[in-house]
C-alpha cells in the first residue's frame, strides 16, 4: 500500500466500506510492516554509494596502470569490467535483489569507460558524443532486459548528454558563437517532464527516482537559462553553422521533452506547454539592463508560484519545497544584484 494509505483508509471507513475494528487491524499491520523501512532506506543508500565507489575505484586503478599494460591486457580488462559486474548481478539476483541492482548499474557505468578505452586502444576517430550514444544504447538494452530503476536514470542522463555533445561538437567547437538557446530550453523542459513522472497514487521507485532527477536538474538549468542572452537564434545562422541546424536543434529541444512527458503522463503532458512558453519568454530578456533584469526576476517568481500551485494540486511536498527554494533564490538574487547596489554599505549590512 502507498504512503498515503491512512488517508485512503479514513475515506473507506467514512464511506462504510470497512468498520472500525477492521480499520484498527489494518493500521496495526501497516505499522508492523513499516518498521523496517528505515533499514531498507539505509541499505539502498549503502548499495548506491558502494556502486559509485566501486566504479570510481576501478576507473582510477585502470588509469594508474594503463601505461604498464599491453594492448591485449587493456582490451581484456575493458571487456572483463563490463562482463564481471553483470554476471555477478545475475548470480546474486535471487539472494539479494538490491545487490544485484547495484552490480548491474555498476556494469553499465563501466560500459562508458570501456567504450572510451576501446576507442583509445584501436586509435578510432575522435568523436566523443558518439561514444556517449553507444553508452546510451547499452543502457537502453540493459533496461529492456532488467527493467530496473538505475537504468531508467542512466538512460535519462545519457540521452540528453549525447544530444548536448552533438550540439557542442557541431556548433560551438566549429568556431561559432553561442547564438542558440535551444539546448538549455530543452534541458529545462526535460527537467519539468521528469518532475511530472511521479503520479499522485503511483509509488513506483523508477518514477520517484526520475522525479528527483528532474528536481536536481531544474534549478541549475533555470539559472543557466536566465544567463543565455541569445534569444531564439533562428533569424540568422551563427558563424560556421546553418539555419537548418538551428531549426533541427529547436525541433529536438521541444519535441523530446513533449515525447517524454506524453510517455510518462499521457494527456497530462499538455501542461508542459506552460513551462515551454515561460522558457521561450525568458530567452527574450537580457542581463545588463535594469528593465530586463526586473522582468527576469518577475518571471522566476511567477515560475516558483506556478510550481507551488502544481505541488498543492498534485499533493506532492517535493514540488512545494522546490518552489519555495526557487522563490528564495529569486528573492536573494534580486536583493544582492539590484536592491543592495542602491544602498550605502552600512545600510546594506544592516
mmCIF file of C-alpha atoms in Angstrom:
data_model
loop_
_atom_site.group_PDB
_atom_site.id
_atom_site.type_symbol
_atom_site.label_atom_id
_atom_site.label_comp_id
_atom_site.label_asym_id
_atom_site.label_seq_id
_atom_site.Cartn_x
_atom_site.Cartn_y
_atom_site.Cartn_z
ATOM 1 C CA UNK A 1 0.000 0.000 0.000
ATOM 2 C CA UNK A 2 1.288 3.506 -0.750
ATOM 3 C CA UNK A 3 2.453 6.007 1.843
ATOM 4 C CA UNK A 4 -0.982 7.710 1.754
ATOM 5 C CA UNK A 5 -2.802 4.614 2.943
ATOM 6 C CA UNK A 6 -4.009 6.303 6.156
ATOM 7 C CA UNK A 7 -5.998 8.958 4.280
ATOM 8 C CA UNK A 8 -7.440 6.296 1.995
ATOM 9 C CA UNK A 9 -8.356 4.135 4.990
ATOM 10 C CA UNK A 10 -10.156 7.067 6.618
ATOM 11 C CA UNK A 11 -12.181 7.629 3.453
ATOM 12 C CA UNK A 12 -13.102 3.939 3.329
ATOM 13 C CA UNK A 13 -14.153 3.993 6.977
ATOM 14 C CA UNK A 14 -16.327 7.083 6.489
ATOM 15 C CA UNK A 15 -17.914 5.510 3.433
ATOM 16 C CA UNK A 16 -18.732 2.376 5.436
ATOM 17 C CA UNK A 17 -16.581 0.060 3.332
ATOM 18 C CA UNK A 18 -14.671 -1.100 6.434
ATOM 19 C CA UNK A 19 -15.740 -0.988 10.070
ATOM 20 C CA UNK A 20 -13.699 0.392 12.975
ATOM 21 C CA UNK A 21 -12.170 -2.958 14.145
ATOM 22 C CA UNK A 22 -11.048 -3.768 10.619
ATOM 23 C CA UNK A 23 -9.524 -0.310 10.230
ATOM 24 C CA UNK A 24 -7.602 -0.736 13.504
ATOM 25 C CA UNK A 25 -6.264 -4.123 12.424
ATOM 26 C CA UNK A 26 -5.147 -2.658 9.088
ATOM 27 C CA UNK A 27 -3.346 0.189 10.885
ATOM 28 C CA UNK A 28 -1.594 -2.214 13.244
ATOM 29 C CA UNK A 29 -0.494 -4.447 10.388
ATOM 30 C CA UNK A 30 0.816 -1.491 8.319
ATOM 31 C CA UNK A 31 2.763 -0.170 11.309
ATOM 32 C CA UNK A 32 4.495 -3.514 11.736
ATOM 33 C CA UNK A 33 5.357 -3.554 8.037
ATOM 34 C CA UNK A 34 6.803 -0.039 8.126
ATOM 35 C CA UNK A 35 9.251 -0.707 10.948
ATOM 36 C CA UNK A 36 11.897 -1.927 8.527
ATOM 37 C CA UNK A 37 11.595 0.995 6.124
ATOM 38 C CA UNK A 38 14.460 2.907 7.755
ATOM 39 C CA UNK A 39 16.746 -0.091 7.469
ATOM 40 C CA UNK A 40 15.717 -0.616 3.855
ATOM 41 C CA UNK A 41 16.478 3.011 3.009
ATOM 42 C CA UNK A 42 19.889 2.787 4.676
ATOM 43 C CA UNK A 43 20.591 -0.393 2.723
ATOM 44 C CA UNK A 44 19.603 1.298 -0.529
ATOM 45 C CA UNK A 45 21.877 4.260 0.249
ATOM 46 C CA UNK A 46 24.734 1.904 1.140
ATOM 47 C CA UNK A 47 24.346 -0.085 -2.086
ATOM 48 C CA UNK A 48 24.170 3.119 -4.154
ATOM 49 C CA UNK A 49 27.310 4.637 -2.663
ATOM 50 C CA UNK A 50 29.032 1.279 -2.844
ATOM 51 C CA UNK A 51 28.322 1.020 -6.569
ATOM 52 C CA UNK A 52 29.608 4.557 -7.185
ATOM 53 C CA UNK A 53 32.793 3.933 -5.193
ATOM 54 C CA UNK A 54 33.317 0.634 -6.994
ATOM 55 C CA UNK A 55 33.078 2.298 -10.403
ATOM 56 C CA UNK A 56 35.383 5.142 -9.347
ATOM 57 C CA UNK A 57 37.930 2.768 -7.818
ATOM 58 C CA UNK A 58 38.108 0.612 -10.922
ATOM 59 C CA UNK A 59 38.498 3.574 -13.237
ATOM 60 C CA UNK A 60 41.256 5.016 -11.034
ATOM 61 C CA UNK A 61 43.036 1.659 -10.950
ATOM 62 C CA UNK A 62 42.894 1.340 -14.725
ATOM 63 C CA UNK A 63 44.115 4.900 -15.290
ATOM 64 C CA UNK A 64 47.020 4.400 -12.862
ATOM 65 C CA UNK A 65 48.252 1.198 -14.556
ATOM 66 C CA UNK A 66 47.204 1.942 -18.135
ATOM 67 C CA UNK A 67 50.685 2.625 -19.478
ATOM 68 C CA UNK A 68 52.079 -0.580 -17.979
ATOM 69 C CA UNK A 69 49.513 -2.821 -19.691
ATOM 70 C CA UNK A 70 49.838 -4.408 -23.100
ATOM 71 C CA UNK A 71 47.098 -3.769 -25.704
ATOM 72 C CA UNK A 72 45.750 -7.296 -25.216
ATOM 73 C CA UNK A 73 45.580 -6.825 -21.442
ATOM 74 C CA UNK A 74 43.872 -3.464 -21.889
ATOM 75 C CA UNK A 75 41.189 -4.860 -24.154
ATOM 76 C CA UNK A 76 40.661 -7.879 -21.904
ATOM 77 C CA UNK A 77 40.256 -5.591 -18.903
ATOM 78 C CA UNK A 78 37.744 -3.454 -20.804
ATOM 79 C CA UNK A 79 35.607 -6.481 -21.623
ATOM 80 C CA UNK A 80 36.054 -8.033 -18.192
ATOM 81 C CA UNK A 81 34.902 -4.972 -16.277
ATOM 82 C CA UNK A 82 31.524 -4.977 -18.013
ATOM 83 C CA UNK A 83 31.027 -8.750 -18.059
ATOM 84 C CA UNK A 84 32.025 -9.450 -14.437
ATOM 85 C CA UNK A 85 29.598 -6.952 -12.921
ATOM 86 C CA UNK A 86 26.595 -8.089 -14.936
ATOM 87 C CA UNK A 87 27.467 -11.750 -14.360
ATOM 88 C CA UNK A 88 27.804 -11.175 -10.603
ATOM 89 C CA UNK A 89 24.484 -9.326 -10.604
ATOM 90 C CA UNK A 90 22.799 -12.235 -12.375
ATOM 91 C CA UNK A 91 24.229 -14.763 -9.914
ATOM 92 C CA UNK A 92 23.109 -12.943 -6.772
ATOM 93 C CA UNK A 93 19.770 -11.751 -8.171
ATOM 94 C CA UNK A 94 17.665 -14.317 -6.309
ATOM 95 C CA UNK A 95 19.505 -13.947 -2.979
ATOM 96 C CA UNK A 96 19.956 -10.173 -2.807
ATOM 97 C CA UNK A 97 17.940 -8.131 -5.341
ATOM 98 C CA UNK A 98 19.361 -4.820 -4.101
ATOM 99 C CA UNK A 99 22.942 -6.013 -4.516
ATOM 100 C CA UNK A 100 22.095 -7.361 -7.970
ATOM 101 C CA UNK A 101 20.627 -3.998 -8.963
ATOM 102 C CA UNK A 102 23.745 -2.180 -7.734
ATOM 103 C CA UNK A 103 26.057 -4.555 -9.619
ATOM 104 C CA UNK A 104 24.091 -4.242 -12.855
ATOM 105 C CA UNK A 105 24.171 -0.448 -12.513
ATOM 106 C CA UNK A 106 27.938 -0.607 -11.940
ATOM 107 C CA UNK A 107 28.304 -2.787 -15.019
ATOM 108 C CA UNK A 108 26.505 -0.236 -17.162
ATOM 109 C CA UNK A 109 28.611 2.511 -15.601
ATOM 110 C CA UNK A 110 31.840 0.769 -16.563
ATOM 111 C CA UNK A 111 30.474 0.326 -20.086
ATOM 112 C CA UNK A 112 31.069 4.010 -20.770
ATOM 113 C CA UNK A 113 34.664 3.809 -19.617
ATOM 114 C CA UNK A 114 35.103 0.637 -21.656
ATOM 115 C CA UNK A 115 33.845 2.336 -24.824
ATOM 116 C CA UNK A 116 36.289 5.207 -24.459
ATOM 117 C CA UNK A 117 39.160 2.888 -23.581
ATOM 118 C CA UNK A 118 38.420 0.686 -26.580
ATOM 119 C CA UNK A 119 38.478 3.762 -28.801
ATOM 120 C CA UNK A 120 41.870 4.689 -27.422
ATOM 121 C CA UNK A 121 43.252 1.173 -27.842
ATOM 122 C CA UNK A 122 42.318 0.929 -31.517
ATOM 123 C CA UNK A 123 43.003 4.629 -32.309
ATOM 124 C CA UNK A 124 39.470 5.230 -33.535
ATOM 125 C CA UNK A 125 38.359 8.563 -34.939
ATOM 126 C CA UNK A 126 37.744 11.092 -32.177
ATOM 127 C CA UNK A 127 34.081 11.999 -31.823
ATOM 128 C CA UNK A 128 33.247 11.838 -28.129
ATOM 129 C CA UNK A 129 29.436 12.292 -28.465
ATOM 130 C CA UNK A 130 29.319 9.074 -30.496
ATOM 131 C CA UNK A 131 30.766 7.170 -27.541
ATOM 132 C CA UNK A 132 28.026 8.549 -25.290
ATOM 133 C CA UNK A 133 25.460 7.464 -27.879
ATOM 134 C CA UNK A 134 26.834 3.900 -27.757
ATOM 135 C CA UNK A 135 26.760 4.066 -23.967
ATOM 136 C CA UNK A 136 23.101 5.151 -24.098
ATOM 137 C CA UNK A 137 22.303 2.259 -26.467
ATOM 138 C CA UNK A 138 23.893 -0.157 -23.991
ATOM 139 C CA UNK A 139 21.858 1.343 -21.149
ATOM 140 C CA UNK A 140 18.682 1.004 -23.231
ATOM 141 C CA UNK A 141 19.395 -2.668 -23.918
ATOM 142 C CA UNK A 142 20.072 -3.263 -20.215
ATOM 143 C CA UNK A 143 16.801 -1.520 -19.334
ATOM 144 C CA UNK A 144 14.891 -3.690 -21.786
ATOM 145 C CA UNK A 145 16.354 -6.824 -20.200
ATOM 146 C CA UNK A 146 16.440 -5.887 -16.495
ATOM 147 C CA UNK A 147 13.536 -3.418 -16.091
ATOM 148 C CA UNK A 148 15.146 -1.722 -13.075
ATOM 149 C CA UNK A 149 15.226 1.888 -11.970
ATOM 150 C CA UNK A 150 19.001 2.603 -12.194
ATOM 151 C CA UNK A 151 18.927 2.015 -15.929
ATOM 152 C CA UNK A 152 15.979 4.379 -16.265
ATOM 153 C CA UNK A 153 18.225 7.030 -14.715
ATOM 154 C CA UNK A 154 21.179 6.010 -16.881
ATOM 155 C CA UNK A 155 19.053 6.473 -19.996
ATOM 156 C CA UNK A 156 17.520 9.721 -18.700
ATOM 157 C CA UNK A 157 21.009 11.178 -18.223
ATOM 158 C CA UNK A 158 22.884 9.727 -21.191
ATOM 159 C CA UNK A 159 20.465 10.639 -23.986
ATOM 160 C CA UNK A 160 20.384 14.396 -23.157
ATOM 161 C CA UNK A 161 24.161 14.318 -22.613
ATOM 162 C CA UNK A 162 24.635 12.802 -26.069
ATOM 163 C CA UNK A 163 22.401 15.460 -27.654
ATOM 164 C CA UNK A 164 24.274 18.216 -25.812
ATOM 165 C CA UNK A 165 27.565 16.747 -27.028
ATOM 166 C CA UNK A 166 26.443 16.659 -30.632
ATOM 167 C CA UNK A 167 25.299 20.260 -30.436
ATOM 168 C CA UNK A 168 28.548 21.436 -28.823
ATOM 169 C CA UNK A 169 30.608 19.499 -31.346
ATOM 170 C CA UNK A 170 28.763 20.845 -34.377
ATOM 171 C CA UNK A 171 28.115 24.432 -33.279
ATOM 172 C CA UNK A 172 30.439 25.666 -30.555
ATOM 173 C CA UNK A 173 33.603 23.739 -31.370
ATOM 174 C CA UNK A 174 33.300 24.540 -35.057
ATOM 175 C CA UNK A 175 34.183 28.131 -34.244
ATOM 176 C CA UNK A 176 30.747 29.744 -33.929
ATOM 177 C CA UNK A 177 29.320 31.672 -31.013
ATOM 178 C CA UNK A 178 26.544 30.515 -28.733
ATOM 179 C CA UNK A 179 23.647 32.074 -30.600
ATOM 180 C CA UNK A 180 21.086 29.376 -29.924
ATOM 181 C CA UNK A 181 19.286 28.819 -26.627
ATOM 182 C CA UNK A 182 17.618 25.598 -27.789
ATOM 183 C CA UNK A 183 19.725 23.098 -25.738
ATOM 184 C CA UNK A 184 19.183 24.836 -22.405
ATOM 185 C CA UNK A 185 15.474 25.353 -23.155
ATOM 186 C CA UNK A 186 15.209 21.656 -23.940
ATOM 187 C CA UNK A 187 17.000 20.819 -20.679
ATOM 188 C CA UNK A 188 14.568 22.932 -18.662
ATOM 189 C CA UNK A 189 11.567 21.313 -20.347
ATOM 190 C CA UNK A 190 13.054 17.842 -19.864
ATOM 191 C CA UNK A 191 13.512 18.593 -16.157
ATOM 192 C CA UNK A 192 9.834 19.566 -15.930
ATOM 193 C CA UNK A 193 8.896 16.359 -17.771
ATOM 194 C CA UNK A 194 10.932 14.321 -15.301
ATOM 195 C CA UNK A 195 9.285 16.149 -12.398
ATOM 196 C CA UNK A 196 5.894 15.007 -13.624
ATOM 197 C CA UNK A 197 6.930 11.352 -13.762
ATOM 198 C CA UNK A 198 5.503 10.564 -10.319
ATOM 199 C CA UNK A 199 1.727 10.482 -10.243
ATOM 200 C CA UNK A 200 -0.301 11.101 -7.098
ATOM 201 C CA UNK A 201 -1.037 7.446 -6.332
ATOM 202 C CA UNK A 202 1.979 5.856 -8.052
ATOM 203 C CA UNK A 203 4.831 4.842 -5.766
ATOM 204 C CA UNK A 204 6.985 3.107 -8.391
ATOM 205 C CA UNK A 205 10.623 3.608 -7.471
ATOM 206 C CA UNK A 206 11.674 4.438 -11.036
ATOM 207 C CA UNK A 207 9.105 7.230 -11.192
ATOM 208 C CA UNK A 208 10.227 8.646 -7.853
ATOM 209 C CA UNK A 209 13.871 8.477 -8.954
ATOM 210 C CA UNK A 210 13.115 10.193 -12.251
ATOM 211 C CA UNK A 211 11.162 12.899 -10.458
ATOM 212 C CA UNK A 212 14.074 13.537 -8.096
ATOM 213 C CA UNK A 213 16.438 13.745 -11.057
ATOM 214 C CA UNK A 214 14.196 16.414 -12.527
ATOM 215 C CA UNK A 215 14.231 18.357 -9.247
ATOM 216 C CA UNK A 216 18.035 18.246 -9.118
ATOM 217 C CA UNK A 217 18.352 19.370 -12.736
ATOM 218 C CA UNK A 218 15.697 22.079 -12.756
ATOM 219 C CA UNK A 219 17.353 24.709 -10.535
ATOM 220 C CA UNK A 220 20.762 24.915 -12.279
ATOM 221 C CA UNK A 221 19.085 24.627 -15.695
ATOM 222 C CA UNK A 222 16.796 27.575 -14.925
ATOM 223 C CA UNK A 223 19.736 29.629 -13.650
ATOM 224 C CA UNK A 224 21.672 28.993 -16.872
ATOM 225 C CA UNK A 225 18.544 29.778 -18.903
ATOM 226 C CA UNK A 226 18.472 33.265 -17.397
ATOM 227 C CA UNK A 227 22.108 33.815 -18.398
ATOM 228 C CA UNK A 228 21.566 32.957 -22.075
ATOM 229 C CA UNK A 229 21.113 36.281 -23.834
ATOM 230 C CA UNK A 230 20.982 34.949 -27.391
ATOM 231 C CA UNK A 231 17.233 34.800 -27.944
ATOM 232 C CA UNK A 232 15.859 32.153 -30.256
ATOM 233 C CA UNK A 233 18.689 32.453 -32.783
ATOM 234 C CA UNK A 234 16.589 31.399 -35.790
ATOM 235 C CA UNK A 235 16.638 34.627 -37.787
ATOM 236 C CA UNK A 236 20.357 34.419 -38.625
ATOM 237 C CA UNK A 237 22.643 31.428 -38.632
ATOM 238 C CA UNK A 238 25.741 31.588 -36.416
ATOM 239 C CA UNK A 239 29.232 31.620 -37.873
ATOM 240 C CA UNK A 240 30.153 28.130 -39.011
ATOM 241 C CA UNK A 241 26.557 26.948 -38.580
ATOM 242 C CA UNK A 242 23.412 26.883 -40.681
ATOM 243 C CA UNK A 243 19.768 27.793 -40.354
ATOM 244 C CA UNK A 244 18.837 24.133 -40.831
ATOM 245 C CA UNK A 245 20.986 23.184 -37.819
ATOM 246 C CA UNK A 246 19.240 25.811 -35.698
ATOM 247 C CA UNK A 247 15.817 24.566 -36.739
ATOM 248 C CA UNK A 248 16.761 20.953 -36.026
ATOM 249 C CA UNK A 249 18.077 21.880 -32.593
ATOM 250 C CA UNK A 250 14.825 23.670 -31.745
ATOM 251 C CA UNK A 251 12.707 20.783 -33.016
ATOM 252 C CA UNK A 252 14.661 18.318 -30.850
ATOM 253 C CA UNK A 253 14.619 20.660 -27.837
ATOM 254 C CA UNK A 254 10.823 20.975 -27.955
ATOM 255 C CA UNK A 255 9.817 17.550 -29.256
ATOM 256 C CA UNK A 256 11.914 15.320 -26.977
ATOM 257 C CA UNK A 257 10.527 16.680 -23.655
ATOM 258 C CA UNK A 258 6.997 16.524 -25.053
ATOM 259 C CA UNK A 259 7.505 12.896 -26.066
ATOM 260 C CA UNK A 260 8.928 12.015 -22.647
ATOM 261 C CA UNK A 261 6.072 13.806 -20.876
ATOM 262 C CA UNK A 262 3.493 12.004 -23.015
ATOM 263 C CA UNK A 263 5.056 8.617 -22.256
ATOM 264 C CA UNK A 264 5.045 9.424 -18.538
ATOM 265 C CA UNK A 265 1.714 11.232 -18.103
ATOM 266 C CA UNK A 266 -0.366 10.647 -21.210
ATOM 267 C CA UNK A 267 -2.757 13.516 -21.850
ATOM 268 C CA UNK A 268 -1.384 15.319 -18.815
ATOM 269 C CA UNK A 269 1.653 16.194 -20.933
ATOM 270 C CA UNK A 270 -0.341 19.163 -22.273
ATOM 271 C CA UNK A 271 0.683 21.038 -19.104
ATOM 272 C CA UNK A 272 4.252 21.128 -20.425
ATOM 273 C CA UNK A 273 3.121 23.947 -22.692
ATOM 274 C CA UNK A 274 3.201 26.338 -19.730
ATOM 275 C CA UNK A 275 6.917 25.895 -18.913
ATOM 276 C CA UNK A 276 7.629 25.851 -22.673
ATOM 277 C CA UNK A 277 6.080 29.291 -23.131
ATOM 278 C CA UNK A 278 7.787 30.526 -19.960
ATOM 279 C CA UNK A 279 11.216 29.318 -21.144
ATOM 280 C CA UNK A 280 10.831 30.955 -24.551
ATOM 281 C CA UNK A 281 9.808 34.241 -22.932
ATOM 282 C CA UNK A 282 12.812 34.145 -20.575
ATOM 283 C CA UNK A 283 15.207 33.825 -23.524
ATOM 284 C CA UNK A 284 13.975 37.161 -24.888
ATOM 285 C CA UNK A 285 15.273 39.151 -21.914
ATOM 286 C CA UNK A 286 18.911 40.013 -21.376
ATOM 287 C CA UNK A 287 21.011 40.716 -18.332
ATOM 288 C CA UNK A 288 22.607 44.152 -18.181
ATOM 289 C CA UNK A 289 19.620 46.500 -18.328
ATOM 290 C CA UNK A 290 17.536 47.225 -15.263
ATOM 291 C CA UNK A 291 14.247 46.714 -17.061
ATOM 292 C CA UNK A 292 15.172 43.286 -18.355
ATOM 293 C CA UNK A 293 16.579 42.150 -15.020
ATOM 294 C CA UNK A 294 13.407 43.166 -13.206
ATOM 295 C CA UNK A 295 11.344 41.279 -15.771
ATOM 296 C CA UNK A 296 13.542 38.193 -15.367
ATOM 297 C CA UNK A 297 13.133 38.203 -11.592
ATOM 298 C CA UNK A 298 9.378 38.598 -12.019
ATOM 299 C CA UNK A 299 9.323 35.634 -14.413
ATOM 300 C CA UNK A 300 11.277 33.449 -11.996
ATOM 301 C CA UNK A 301 8.984 34.407 -9.123
ATOM 302 C CA UNK A 302 5.995 33.550 -11.323
ATOM 303 C CA UNK A 303 7.546 30.163 -12.144
ATOM 304 C CA UNK A 304 8.072 29.430 -8.450
ATOM 305 C CA UNK A 305 4.453 30.298 -7.686
ATOM 306 C CA UNK A 306 3.245 28.105 -10.532
ATOM 307 C CA UNK A 307 5.393 25.224 -9.287
ATOM 308 C CA UNK A 308 3.911 25.633 -5.814
ATOM 309 C CA UNK A 309 0.369 25.551 -7.227
ATOM 310 C CA UNK A 310 1.279 22.369 -9.102
ATOM 311 C CA UNK A 311 2.604 20.834 -5.893
ATOM 312 C CA UNK A 312 -0.565 21.689 -3.962
ATOM 313 C CA UNK A 313 -2.849 20.298 -6.658
ATOM 314 C CA UNK A 314 -0.774 17.131 -7.018
ATOM 315 C CA UNK A 315 -0.295 16.837 -3.220
ATOM 316 C CA UNK A 316 3.465 16.454 -3.602
ATOM 317 C CA UNK A 317 5.641 18.001 -0.928
ATOM 318 C CA UNK A 318 8.771 17.861 -3.089
ATOM 319 C CA UNK A 319 7.287 20.260 -5.642
ATOM 320 C CA UNK A 320 6.261 22.693 -2.919
ATOM 321 C CA UNK A 321 9.703 22.564 -1.310
ATOM 322 C CA UNK A 322 11.345 23.080 -4.695
ATOM 323 C CA UNK A 323 9.064 26.072 -5.355
ATOM 324 C CA UNK A 324 9.950 27.640 -2.001
ATOM 325 C CA UNK A 325 13.655 27.087 -2.682
ATOM 326 C CA UNK A 326 13.363 28.650 -6.132
ATOM 327 C CA UNK A 327 11.423 31.636 -4.796
ATOM 328 C CA UNK A 328 14.045 32.154 -2.077
ATOM 329 C CA UNK A 329 16.832 32.102 -4.661
ATOM 330 C CA UNK A 330 14.919 34.654 -6.739
ATOM 331 C CA UNK A 331 14.497 36.999 -3.773
ATOM 332 C CA UNK A 332 18.154 36.652 -2.767
ATOM 333 C CA UNK A 333 19.314 37.233 -6.335
ATOM 334 C CA UNK A 334 17.169 40.344 -6.648
ATOM 335 C CA UNK A 335 18.399 41.679 -3.309
ATOM 336 C CA UNK A 336 22.118 41.232 -3.990
ATOM 337 C CA UNK A 337 22.084 42.238 -7.676
ATOM 338 C CA UNK A 338 19.575 45.090 -7.706
ATOM 339 C CA UNK A 339 18.422 46.304 -4.300
ATOM 340 C CA UNK A 340 21.759 46.109 -2.476
ATOM 341 C CA UNK A 341 23.522 48.357 -5.004
ATOM 342 C CA UNK A 342 21.102 51.200 -4.287
ATOM 343 C CA UNK A 343 22.004 51.371 -0.586
ATOM 344 C CA UNK A 344 25.078 52.629 1.238
ATOM 345 C CA UNK A 345 27.425 49.958 2.534
ATOM 346 C CA UNK A 346 26.364 50.484 6.169
ATOM 347 C CA UNK A 347 22.670 50.333 5.315
ATOM 348 C CA UNK A 348 23.107 47.199 3.247
ATOM 349 C CA UNK A 349 24.897 45.491 6.123
ATOM 350 C CA UNK A 350 22.079 46.448 8.482
#
